[in-house]
């Protein structure tokens, strides 16, 4: 309001109109007053906010190469359904020996890490499948360093296997192939490796660079080799990160945990997360009081079994560490950690950034909220435009349809009246007519009905078939029928509630029959109803 008044007065002062209609003038004035402003799609709206009160966290400069250190790889498991992704994840989790003592603890919390006897660590994202991976990628997060492609040796390459290969290629993430279910007597490891060649995945055996490890996720066979393959590849990739910069990370998932509140699984991508750090993700923030790395099944060994409730988040909770005084002081690169104390749920894929002060958090959240609001206003306007465009397109389509159907109908009429050429004149008069859409369960029944309809020669009431086909009655059938003031004849096919509703709204009659002669009875009725009433 201030800005408007100010702009008005200046305009008035210059002898212009007192009413400001030019958004540019408003914007200029706003800038003068120290606001950042933006025109929202609709030119009557300008959003503005004062610069100094909100500001996002500044991106930090890239790290100095001299500070970089080796970091563990982050691995995602992909593959066709039922090829053993979940079993493999569970097996890998359980290679942390202690877990087995507590019995299958397999709660999925987004990520976990495995420490090998060699001292190497691997972080696994534990949401198997494509949804998670695509979701992350869509949000610009390329967290995954290596993909383990699980292929069942008794099934070979299947559609989702190929899809995974394509995912890996387009994301430029290297693959390791775990040829699973080698314990089965139907397993064909060799054949499976051969099949990979078709998709340009060349196993080492054939001179390529893709490691293939035959495993049995179920029996736990060769899991060690699989992990070693991951480490070998990671060393080759020379994965490095900056342990000293401000903390940056990614939210893998967030959830509510009784007693701990809003908890997020975060993977550290830069810096070292310490107690007392302030974090911001999306429009949420947290102060890190308790930190626990999620490979904790190993750490938990120190704890009495009796209090464990077979719940990983409980195992990794503050209680355990504070009791023993062994709570983690910091979390390093690539570690999946559980961070408690979020004010709102951060979303999976959100970037996590470290803030220097509560004030900086407040400013950044103000900024992000106002951006969100602007986006919402934009999308509202976009939604309106989209609706309008859709409406226009629909109208155009209907028009075209009407024209094309008109031609088709004309052809049909010409065809059916051929034997009665003498009567052609009569036919083209604007007499009573009935147009129908015929839908049936199988080709056979449609053919039978069409054959009978072909014998219909009466010109008292013309009959046109606008459309016929196999399948249930669709919305478009109703639209077609409506255009010609027609009726629907459904033979042995279901009519959904939505379609029925649509028909009712458009005054389109649907006849449903499952006996052919009844269909014809109804048809004759409908034809008769089109005739003018006798005086
Ligand atoms: P996902 O859909 O890829 O997660 O597959 P699952 O892990 O759910 O496994 C599908 C089925 O294959 C389950 O019945 C598993 O027990 C079985 N399975 C998984 N790995 C192996 C294996 O190494 N050997 C055998 N024989 N069966 C397995």
CSV table of C-alpha atoms in Angstrom, one decimal, residues 41-514:
chain,number,residue,atom,x,y,z
A,41,UNK,CA,1.2,-13.7,-14.8
A,42,UNK,CA,-1.8,-11.6,-14.5
A,43,UNK,CA,-0.6,-8.1,-15.1
A,44,UNK,CA,-2.7,-6.6,-12.4
A,45,UNK,CA,-0.7,-8.3,-9.8
A,46,UNK,CA,2.7,-7.4,-8.5
A,47,UNK,CA,4.3,-9.2,-5.6
A,48,UNK,CA,7.0,-7.4,-3.7
A,49,UNK,CA,9.1,-8.0,-0.7
A,50,UNK,CA,11.8,-6.1,1.0
A,51,UNK,CA,15.2,-7.2,0.1
A,52,UNK,CA,17.0,-7.1,3.4
A,53,UNK,CA,14.4,-9.1,5.3
A,54,UNK,CA,14.6,-12.3,3.3
A,55,UNK,CA,17.5,-13.9,1.5
A,56,UNK,CA,18.2,-17.4,0.7
A,57,UNK,CA,21.3,-19.2,1.9
A,58,UNK,CA,24.1,-18.2,-0.5
A,59,UNK,CA,25.7,-21.2,-2.3
A,60,UNK,CA,29.2,-21.8,-1.1
A,61,UNK,CA,32.1,-21.7,-3.6
A,62,UNK,CA,33.3,-25.1,-4.9
A,63,UNK,CA,35.9,-26.7,-2.6
A,64,UNK,CA,39.6,-26.3,-3.0
A,65,UNK,CA,40.9,-29.5,-4.5
A,66,UNK,CA,43.5,-29.8,-1.8
A,67,UNK,CA,40.9,-30.4,0.9
A,68,UNK,CA,39.1,-33.3,-0.9
A,69,UNK,CA,39.1,-36.7,0.6
A,70,UNK,CA,38.0,-40.2,-0.4
A,71,UNK,CA,34.3,-40.9,0.5
A,72,UNK,CA,32.2,-44.0,0.5
A,73,UNK,CA,30.1,-44.8,-2.6
A,74,UNK,CA,26.3,-44.4,-2.5
A,75,UNK,CA,24.6,-47.3,-4.1
A,76,UNK,CA,21.1,-47.9,-5.5
A,77,UNK,CA,19.7,-51.3,-6.3
A,78,UNK,CA,17.5,-51.7,-9.3
A,79,UNK,CA,16.1,-54.4,-11.5
A,80,UNK,CA,12.9,-56.2,-12.6
A,81,UNK,CA,10.2,-57.0,-10.1
A,82,UNK,CA,10.7,-60.3,-8.2
A,83,UNK,CA,14.3,-60.6,-9.3
A,84,UNK,CA,15.3,-60.2,-5.6
A,85,UNK,CA,16.0,-56.5,-4.9
A,86,UNK,CA,14.3,-56.5,-1.5
A,87,UNK,CA,15.9,-59.8,-0.5
A,88,UNK,CA,19.3,-58.5,-1.4
A,89,UNK,CA,18.8,-55.2,0.5
A,90,UNK,CA,17.8,-57.2,3.6
A,91,UNK,CA,20.7,-59.6,3.2
A,92,UNK,CA,23.1,-56.7,2.9
A,93,UNK,CA,21.7,-55.0,6.0
A,94,UNK,CA,22.1,-58.3,7.8
A,95,UNK,CA,25.7,-58.7,6.9
A,96,UNK,CA,26.1,-56.4,9.9
A,97,UNK,CA,26.4,-59.5,11.9
A,98,UNK,CA,24.7,-58.2,15.0
A,99,UNK,CA,21.4,-57.7,13.4
A,100,UNK,CA,20.9,-61.3,12.9
A,101,UNK,CA,21.0,-61.8,16.6
A,102,UNK,CA,18.0,-59.6,17.0
A,103,UNK,CA,16.1,-61.3,14.2
A,104,UNK,CA,15.2,-59.7,10.9
A,105,UNK,CA,15.2,-56.1,11.5
A,106,UNK,CA,14.2,-54.8,8.2
A,107,UNK,CA,12.4,-51.5,8.7
A,108,UNK,CA,13.2,-49.3,5.7
A,109,UNK,CA,14.3,-45.9,6.6
A,110,UNK,CA,15.6,-44.8,3.3
A,111,UNK,CA,19.2,-45.6,3.6
A,112,UNK,CA,21.8,-47.6,5.6
A,113,UNK,CA,25.4,-48.1,5.5
A,114,UNK,CA,27.5,-51.3,5.7
A,115,UNK,CA,30.9,-51.4,7.2
A,116,UNK,CA,33.0,-54.2,5.7
A,117,UNK,CA,35.7,-56.1,7.5
A,118,UNK,CA,38.2,-54.5,5.3
A,119,UNK,CA,37.2,-51.2,6.9
A,120,UNK,CA,35.5,-49.9,3.8
A,121,UNK,CA,32.0,-48.5,4.0
A,122,UNK,CA,29.2,-48.6,1.4
A,123,UNK,CA,26.0,-46.5,1.7
A,124,UNK,CA,22.9,-48.1,0.3
A,125,UNK,CA,19.7,-46.3,-0.6
A,126,UNK,CA,17.1,-48.8,0.5
A,127,UNK,CA,14.0,-47.9,-1.4
A,128,UNK,CA,14.3,-50.4,-4.2
A,129,UNK,CA,12.9,-49.7,-7.5
A,130,UNK,CA,12.6,-47.0,-10.0
A,131,UNK,CA,10.1,-44.7,-8.4
A,132,UNK,CA,12.6,-43.5,-5.8
A,133,UNK,CA,15.4,-43.1,-8.3
A,134,UNK,CA,13.4,-41.2,-10.8
A,135,UNK,CA,11.9,-39.0,-8.1
A,136,UNK,CA,15.4,-38.1,-6.9
A,137,UNK,CA,16.6,-37.5,-10.4
A,138,UNK,CA,13.6,-35.4,-11.3
A,139,UNK,CA,14.6,-33.2,-8.3
A,140,UNK,CA,18.1,-32.7,-9.7
A,141,UNK,CA,19.7,-35.0,-7.2
A,142,UNK,CA,22.2,-37.4,-8.5
A,143,UNK,CA,23.1,-39.0,-5.3
A,144,UNK,CA,23.7,-42.4,-6.6
A,145,UNK,CA,27.3,-43.2,-7.5
A,146,UNK,CA,26.8,-46.9,-8.5
A,147,UNK,CA,23.8,-48.9,-9.5
A,148,UNK,CA,23.6,-52.6,-8.6
A,149,UNK,CA,21.4,-54.2,-11.3
A,150,UNK,CA,19.8,-57.3,-10.0
A,151,UNK,CA,19.0,-59.9,-12.7
A,152,UNK,CA,17.5,-63.2,-11.8
A,153,UNK,CA,19.5,-65.9,-13.5
A,154,UNK,CA,16.4,-68.1,-14.0
A,155,UNK,CA,14.5,-65.3,-15.7
A,156,UNK,CA,17.1,-63.3,-17.6
A,157,UNK,CA,16.7,-59.7,-18.8
A,158,UNK,CA,13.1,-58.5,-18.4
A,159,UNK,CA,11.5,-55.1,-19.3
A,160,UNK,CA,12.4,-53.4,-16.1
A,161,UNK,CA,15.9,-54.7,-16.3
A,162,UNK,CA,16.3,-52.9,-19.6
A,163,UNK,CA,14.6,-49.8,-18.2
A,164,UNK,CA,17.2,-49.8,-15.4
A,165,UNK,CA,20.0,-50.1,-17.9
A,166,UNK,CA,18.6,-47.1,-19.7
A,167,UNK,CA,18.2,-45.2,-16.5
A,168,UNK,CA,21.8,-45.9,-15.6
A,169,UNK,CA,23.0,-44.8,-19.0
A,170,UNK,CA,21.0,-41.6,-19.1
A,171,UNK,CA,22.1,-40.7,-15.6
A,172,UNK,CA,25.7,-41.7,-16.5
A,173,UNK,CA,25.9,-44.0,-13.4
A,174,UNK,CA,28.0,-47.1,-13.8
A,175,UNK,CA,26.5,-50.6,-13.3
A,176,UNK,CA,27.5,-53.7,-11.4
A,177,UNK,CA,25.4,-56.7,-12.3
A,178,UNK,CA,24.3,-59.0,-9.5
A,179,UNK,CA,23.2,-62.2,-11.2
A,180,UNK,CA,20.8,-63.5,-8.6
A,181,UNK,CA,19.2,-66.8,-7.7
A,182,UNK,CA,22.3,-68.8,-8.6
A,183,UNK,CA,21.1,-71.4,-6.1
A,184,UNK,CA,18.2,-72.4,-8.4
A,185,UNK,CA,18.8,-75.3,-10.6
A,186,UNK,CA,17.2,-73.4,-13.5
A,187,UNK,CA,19.7,-70.6,-13.1
A,188,UNK,CA,21.6,-69.7,-16.3
A,189,UNK,CA,24.4,-67.3,-15.3
A,190,UNK,CA,26.3,-67.6,-18.5
A,191,UNK,CA,23.1,-67.0,-20.6
A,192,UNK,CA,22.2,-64.0,-18.6
A,193,UNK,CA,25.6,-62.5,-19.1
A,194,UNK,CA,25.3,-63.1,-22.8
A,195,UNK,CA,21.9,-61.3,-22.8
A,196,UNK,CA,23.5,-58.2,-21.4
A,197,UNK,CA,25.6,-57.8,-24.5
A,198,UNK,CA,22.5,-56.8,-26.5
A,199,UNK,CA,22.1,-53.8,-24.4
A,200,UNK,CA,25.7,-52.7,-24.6
A,201,UNK,CA,26.5,-53.8,-21.1
A,202,UNK,CA,29.7,-55.7,-21.6
A,203,UNK,CA,30.7,-58.0,-18.8
A,204,UNK,CA,34.4,-58.3,-17.9
A,205,UNK,CA,34.4,-61.9,-19.1
A,206,UNK,CA,33.7,-60.6,-22.6
A,207,UNK,CA,36.3,-57.9,-22.5
A,208,UNK,CA,34.1,-55.1,-21.2
A,209,UNK,CA,34.3,-53.2,-17.9
A,210,UNK,CA,31.1,-54.3,-16.2
A,211,UNK,CA,31.6,-56.5,-13.2
A,212,UNK,CA,29.1,-59.4,-13.0
A,213,UNK,CA,28.8,-61.2,-9.7
A,214,UNK,CA,26.7,-64.4,-9.4
A,215,UNK,CA,24.9,-64.3,-6.0
A,216,UNK,CA,22.1,-65.8,-4.1
A,217,UNK,CA,20.5,-63.1,-2.1
A,218,UNK,CA,18.3,-65.7,-0.4
A,219,UNK,CA,21.2,-67.9,0.8
A,220,UNK,CA,23.6,-65.0,1.3
A,221,UNK,CA,26.1,-66.4,-1.3
A,222,UNK,CA,28.8,-64.2,-2.7
A,223,UNK,CA,27.6,-61.0,-1.0
A,224,UNK,CA,31.1,-60.3,0.1
A,225,UNK,CA,32.3,-60.4,-3.6
A,226,UNK,CA,29.4,-58.1,-4.6
A,227,UNK,CA,30.5,-55.6,-1.9
A,228,UNK,CA,34.1,-55.9,-3.0
A,229,UNK,CA,33.1,-55.2,-6.6
A,230,UNK,CA,31.4,-52.0,-5.4
A,231,UNK,CA,34.6,-51.0,-3.6
A,232,UNK,CA,36.7,-51.8,-6.6
A,233,UNK,CA,34.5,-49.7,-8.8
A,234,UNK,CA,34.4,-46.9,-6.3
A,235,UNK,CA,38.2,-46.8,-6.1
A,236,UNK,CA,38.4,-46.6,-9.8
A,237,UNK,CA,35.9,-43.7,-9.8
A,238,UNK,CA,38.0,-42.0,-7.2
A,239,UNK,CA,35.0,-40.6,-5.4
A,240,UNK,CA,35.9,-37.6,-3.3
A,241,UNK,CA,34.2,-34.9,-1.3
A,242,UNK,CA,34.9,-31.9,0.8
A,243,UNK,CA,34.9,-32.7,4.5
A,244,UNK,CA,35.4,-29.1,5.7
A,245,UNK,CA,32.9,-26.9,3.9
A,246,UNK,CA,29.5,-26.0,5.2
A,247,UNK,CA,27.2,-29.0,5.4
A,248,UNK,CA,25.2,-29.9,2.3
A,249,UNK,CA,23.1,-33.0,2.0
A,250,UNK,CA,19.9,-34.6,0.6
A,251,UNK,CA,16.8,-35.7,2.4
A,252,UNK,CA,16.1,-39.3,1.5
A,253,UNK,CA,12.9,-39.5,3.5
A,254,UNK,CA,11.2,-38.1,6.5
A,255,UNK,CA,8.9,-39.7,9.0
A,256,UNK,CA,7.3,-39.2,12.4
A,257,UNK,CA,8.9,-41.3,15.2
A,258,UNK,CA,7.2,-41.6,18.5
A,259,UNK,CA,9.3,-39.9,21.1
A,260,UNK,CA,11.5,-38.2,18.6
A,261,UNK,CA,9.1,-36.2,16.5
A,262,UNK,CA,9.9,-35.4,12.9
A,263,UNK,CA,12.9,-37.3,11.8
A,264,UNK,CA,14.7,-37.2,8.4
A,265,UNK,CA,17.2,-39.6,6.9
A,266,UNK,CA,19.8,-37.4,5.3
A,267,UNK,CA,22.9,-38.3,3.2
A,268,UNK,CA,25.8,-36.0,3.7
A,269,UNK,CA,27.3,-34.7,0.5
A,270,UNK,CA,29.6,-32.0,1.8
A,271,UNK,CA,31.1,-31.0,5.1
A,272,UNK,CA,30.9,-32.8,8.4
A,273,UNK,CA,27.7,-32.7,10.3
A,274,UNK,CA,28.1,-31.9,14.0
A,275,UNK,CA,25.9,-31.6,17.0
A,276,UNK,CA,24.6,-28.0,17.3
A,277,UNK,CA,24.6,-27.4,13.5
A,278,UNK,CA,21.6,-25.6,12.1
A,279,UNK,CA,20.1,-27.1,9.0
A,280,UNK,CA,17.5,-26.0,6.5
A,281,UNK,CA,15.7,-28.1,4.0
A,282,UNK,CA,12.9,-26.7,1.9
A,283,UNK,CA,11.0,-24.5,4.3
A,284,UNK,CA,11.8,-26.6,7.3
A,285,UNK,CA,14.8,-26.4,9.7
A,286,UNK,CA,16.4,-28.3,12.5
A,287,UNK,CA,19.0,-27.9,15.1
A,288,UNK,CA,21.1,-31.0,15.3
A,289,UNK,CA,21.1,-32.3,18.9
A,290,UNK,CA,21.4,-36.0,18.4
A,291,UNK,CA,23.1,-37.6,15.5
A,292,UNK,CA,23.1,-41.2,14.6
A,293,UNK,CA,24.6,-42.9,11.6
A,294,UNK,CA,22.4,-45.6,10.2
A,295,UNK,CA,24.7,-48.5,10.2
A,296,UNK,CA,23.9,-48.6,13.8
A,297,UNK,CA,23.0,-52.2,14.0
A,298,UNK,CA,26.7,-52.8,14.5
A,299,UNK,CA,26.9,-50.0,17.2
A,300,UNK,CA,23.9,-51.4,18.9
A,301,UNK,CA,25.8,-54.5,19.9
A,302,UNK,CA,26.9,-52.7,23.0
A,303,UNK,CA,23.3,-52.3,24.1
A,304,UNK,CA,21.2,-54.9,26.0
A,305,UNK,CA,18.9,-56.7,23.7
A,306,UNK,CA,15.9,-56.5,26.0
A,307,UNK,CA,15.0,-52.9,25.3
A,308,UNK,CA,15.3,-53.1,21.6
A,309,UNK,CA,12.0,-53.2,19.9
A,310,UNK,CA,13.1,-54.4,16.5
A,311,UNK,CA,12.8,-50.9,15.2
A,312,UNK,CA,15.8,-49.5,13.6
A,313,UNK,CA,14.8,-45.9,14.4
A,314,UNK,CA,14.7,-47.0,18.0
A,315,UNK,CA,18.1,-48.6,17.7
A,316,UNK,CA,19.5,-45.4,16.4
A,317,UNK,CA,17.7,-43.1,18.7
A,318,UNK,CA,19.1,-40.6,21.2
A,319,UNK,CA,18.4,-43.0,24.1
A,320,UNK,CA,20.8,-45.6,23.0
A,321,UNK,CA,23.7,-43.2,22.6
A,322,UNK,CA,23.1,-41.0,25.5
A,323,UNK,CA,22.9,-44.0,27.8
A,324,UNK,CA,26.2,-45.2,26.7
A,325,UNK,CA,27.6,-41.8,26.2
A,326,UNK,CA,28.6,-43.0,22.8
A,327,UNK,CA,26.3,-40.7,20.9
A,328,UNK,CA,27.9,-39.7,17.6
A,329,UNK,CA,29.6,-36.4,17.6
A,330,UNK,CA,29.7,-36.0,13.9
A,331,UNK,CA,28.7,-37.6,10.6
A,332,UNK,CA,31.0,-37.7,7.6
A,333,UNK,CA,30.6,-37.7,3.8
A,334,UNK,CA,28.2,-40.1,2.2
A,335,UNK,CA,26.9,-41.2,5.6
A,336,UNK,CA,23.2,-41.7,6.0
A,337,UNK,CA,22.2,-40.0,9.2
A,338,UNK,CA,19.1,-39.6,11.2
A,339,UNK,CA,18.4,-36.0,12.0
A,340,UNK,CA,15.7,-35.2,14.6
A,341,UNK,CA,14.1,-32.0,15.5
A,342,UNK,CA,12.6,-30.8,12.2
A,343,UNK,CA,9.9,-28.1,12.5
A,344,UNK,CA,8.1,-29.5,9.5
A,345,UNK,CA,8.6,-32.6,7.4
A,346,UNK,CA,11.2,-31.9,4.8
A,347,UNK,CA,10.5,-33.7,1.5
A,348,UNK,CA,12.5,-36.5,0.0
A,349,UNK,CA,14.9,-35.0,-2.4
A,350,UNK,CA,15.1,-31.6,-0.6
A,351,UNK,CA,18.6,-30.2,-0.4
A,352,UNK,CA,19.9,-29.8,3.1
A,353,UNK,CA,22.1,-26.7,3.8
A,354,UNK,CA,23.8,-25.5,6.9
A,355,UNK,CA,22.9,-22.1,8.2
A,356,UNK,CA,25.1,-20.0,10.4
A,357,UNK,CA,22.5,-18.5,12.7
A,358,UNK,CA,18.8,-18.6,13.6
A,359,UNK,CA,18.5,-15.3,11.9
A,360,UNK,CA,19.8,-16.7,8.7
A,361,UNK,CA,17.4,-19.5,8.9
A,362,UNK,CA,14.4,-17.2,9.4
A,363,UNK,CA,15.5,-15.0,6.5
A,364,UNK,CA,15.9,-18.0,4.2
A,365,UNK,CA,12.6,-19.5,5.2
A,366,UNK,CA,10.8,-16.2,4.7
A,367,UNK,CA,12.4,-16.0,1.3
A,368,UNK,CA,11.4,-19.6,0.3
A,369,UNK,CA,7.9,-19.1,1.6
A,370,UNK,CA,7.4,-16.0,-0.5
A,371,UNK,CA,8.8,-17.8,-3.5
A,372,UNK,CA,6.4,-20.6,-2.8
A,373,UNK,CA,3.5,-18.1,-2.7
A,374,UNK,CA,4.6,-16.6,-6.0
A,375,UNK,CA,4.8,-20.0,-7.6
A,376,UNK,CA,1.4,-20.8,-6.3
A,377,UNK,CA,0.0,-17.6,-7.8
A,378,UNK,CA,1.8,-18.4,-11.0
A,379,UNK,CA,0.4,-21.9,-11.1
A,380,UNK,CA,-3.1,-20.7,-10.3
A,381,UNK,CA,-2.9,-18.4,-13.3
A,382,UNK,CA,-1.3,-21.2,-15.3
A,383,UNK,CA,-4.2,-23.5,-14.3
A,384,UNK,CA,-6.7,-21.0,-15.6
A,385,UNK,CA,-4.9,-20.6,-18.9
A,386,UNK,CA,-4.5,-24.3,-19.2
A,387,UNK,CA,-8.2,-24.8,-18.6
A,388,UNK,CA,-9.0,-22.2,-21.2
A,389,UNK,CA,-6.7,-23.8,-23.7
A,390,UNK,CA,-8.1,-27.2,-23.0
A,391,UNK,CA,-11.5,-25.9,-23.6
A,392,UNK,CA,-10.6,-24.3,-26.9
A,393,UNK,CA,-8.8,-27.4,-28.0
A,394,UNK,CA,-11.8,-29.5,-27.1
A,395,UNK,CA,-14.1,-27.3,-29.0
A,396,UNK,CA,-11.8,-27.5,-32.1
A,397,UNK,CA,-11.7,-31.2,-31.8
A,398,UNK,CA,-15.4,-31.5,-31.5
A,399,UNK,CA,-15.8,-29.3,-34.6
A,400,UNK,CA,-13.4,-31.4,-36.6
A,401,UNK,CA,-15.0,-34.6,-35.3
A,402,UNK,CA,-18.4,-33.3,-36.3
A,403,UNK,CA,-17.1,-32.5,-39.8
A,404,UNK,CA,-15.2,-35.8,-40.3
A,405,UNK,CA,-18.1,-37.8,-38.8
A,406,UNK,CA,-20.4,-35.9,-41.0
A,407,UNK,CA,-18.5,-37.1,-44.1
A,408,UNK,CA,-18.3,-40.6,-42.8
A,409,UNK,CA,-22.0,-40.7,-42.1
A,410,UNK,CA,-22.7,-39.4,-45.6
A,411,UNK,CA,-20.5,-42.2,-47.1
A,412,UNK,CA,-22.4,-44.7,-45.0
A,413,UNK,CA,-25.7,-43.4,-46.2
A,414,UNK,CA,-24.6,-43.6,-49.8
A,415,UNK,CA,-23.4,-47.1,-49.3
A,416,UNK,CA,-26.6,-48.4,-47.7
A,417,UNK,CA,-28.9,-46.7,-50.1
A,418,UNK,CA,-27.1,-48.1,-53.1
A,419,UNK,CA,-29.6,-50.9,-53.7
A,420,UNK,CA,-32.4,-48.4,-53.5
A,421,UNK,CA,-31.0,-45.8,-55.9
A,422,UNK,CA,-34.5,-44.9,-57.1
A,423,UNK,CA,-35.3,-43.6,-53.7
A,424,UNK,CA,-32.2,-41.5,-53.4
A,425,UNK,CA,-34.2,-38.3,-53.6
A,426,UNK,CA,-36.3,-39.3,-50.8
A,427,UNK,CA,-33.4,-40.3,-48.6
A,428,UNK,CA,-31.8,-36.9,-48.7
A,429,UNK,CA,-34.8,-35.2,-47.3
A,430,UNK,CA,-34.6,-34.1,-43.7
A,431,UNK,CA,-36.7,-37.0,-42.5
A,432,UNK,CA,-36.6,-38.7,-39.2
A,433,UNK,CA,-33.4,-40.5,-38.4
A,434,UNK,CA,-31.6,-42.4,-35.7
A,435,UNK,CA,-27.9,-42.4,-35.2
A,436,UNK,CA,-26.4,-45.0,-33.0
A,437,UNK,CA,-23.0,-46.0,-31.4
A,438,UNK,CA,-22.6,-49.7,-31.1
A,439,UNK,CA,-20.3,-51.2,-28.6
A,440,UNK,CA,-19.9,-55.0,-28.1
A,441,UNK,CA,-17.8,-57.5,-26.1
A,442,UNK,CA,-16.2,-59.3,-29.1
A,443,UNK,CA,-15.8,-58.8,-32.8
A,444,UNK,CA,-18.2,-61.7,-33.4
A,445,UNK,CA,-21.2,-60.1,-31.7
A,446,UNK,CA,-20.6,-56.8,-33.4
A,447,UNK,CA,-20.4,-58.5,-36.8
A,448,UNK,CA,-23.6,-60.4,-36.2
A,449,UNK,CA,-25.4,-57.2,-35.2
A,450,UNK,CA,-23.9,-55.2,-38.1
A,451,UNK,CA,-25.0,-58.0,-40.6
A,452,UNK,CA,-28.5,-57.7,-39.3
A,453,UNK,CA,-28.5,-54.0,-39.4
A,454,UNK,CA,-27.3,-54.1,-43.1
A,455,UNK,CA,-30.7,-55.7,-43.9
A,456,UNK,CA,-32.4,-52.6,-42.6
A,457,UNK,CA,-33.7,-50.9,-45.7
A,458,UNK,CA,-36.6,-48.8,-44.4
A,459,UNK,CA,-36.4,-45.2,-45.4
A,460,UNK,CA,-39.2,-44.1,-43.1
A,461,UNK,CA,-36.7,-43.5,-40.4
A,462,UNK,CA,-33.1,-43.5,-41.5
A,463,UNK,CA,-30.5,-45.5,-39.5
A,464,UNK,CA,-26.9,-44.4,-39.3
A,465,UNK,CA,-24.1,-46.1,-37.3
A,466,UNK,CA,-21.8,-43.4,-36.2
A,467,UNK,CA,-19.4,-45.7,-34.7
A,468,UNK,CA,-19.0,-49.3,-33.7
A,469,UNK,CA,-16.3,-51.1,-31.8
A,470,UNK,CA,-15.2,-53.7,-29.3
A,471,UNK,CA,-14.9,-52.5,-25.7
A,472,UNK,CA,-16.8,-50.8,-22.9
A,473,UNK,CA,-18.8,-47.6,-23.5
A,474,UNK,CA,-16.4,-44.7,-23.3
A,475,UNK,CA,-16.9,-41.0,-22.6
A,476,UNK,CA,-16.1,-40.3,-26.3
A,477,UNK,CA,-18.9,-42.6,-27.4
A,478,UNK,CA,-21.3,-40.4,-25.4
A,479,UNK,CA,-19.8,-37.3,-27.0
A,480,UNK,CA,-20.2,-38.8,-30.4
A,481,UNK,CA,-23.7,-39.8,-29.8
A,482,UNK,CA,-24.6,-36.4,-28.5
A,483,UNK,CA,-23.3,-34.7,-31.6
A,484,UNK,CA,-25.8,-36.6,-33.7
A,485,UNK,CA,-28.6,-36.7,-31.2
A,486,UNK,CA,-27.9,-40.4,-31.1
A,487,UNK,CA,-28.2,-43.4,-28.8
A,488,UNK,CA,-25.8,-45.9,-27.5
A,489,UNK,CA,-26.3,-49.7,-27.9
A,490,UNK,CA,-24.1,-51.6,-25.5
A,491,UNK,CA,-24.0,-55.4,-26.1
A,492,UNK,CA,-22.6,-57.4,-23.2
A,493,UNK,CA,-20.2,-54.6,-22.1
A,494,UNK,CA,-20.0,-52.8,-18.9
A,495,UNK,CA,-20.9,-49.1,-18.5
A,496,UNK,CA,-19.0,-47.3,-15.8
A,497,UNK,CA,-20.7,-45.0,-13.3
A,498,UNK,CA,-18.7,-42.0,-14.7
A,499,UNK,CA,-19.9,-42.8,-18.2
A,500,UNK,CA,-23.4,-43.3,-17.1
A,501,UNK,CA,-23.3,-39.9,-15.3
A,502,UNK,CA,-21.9,-38.3,-18.4
A,503,UNK,CA,-24.6,-39.8,-20.6
A,504,UNK,CA,-27.3,-38.6,-18.2
A,505,UNK,CA,-25.9,-35.0,-18.2
A,506,UNK,CA,-25.9,-35.0,-22.0
A,507,UNK,CA,-29.3,-36.6,-22.4
A,508,UNK,CA,-27.8,-39.6,-24.2
A,509,UNK,CA,-29.7,-42.8,-23.9
A,510,UNK,CA,-27.7,-46.0,-23.3
A,511,UNK,CA,-29.4,-49.4,-24.1
A,512,UNK,CA,-27.7,-52.3,-22.4
A,513,UNK,CA,-28.5,-55.8,-23.6
A,514,UNK,CA,-27.0,-59.1,-23.5
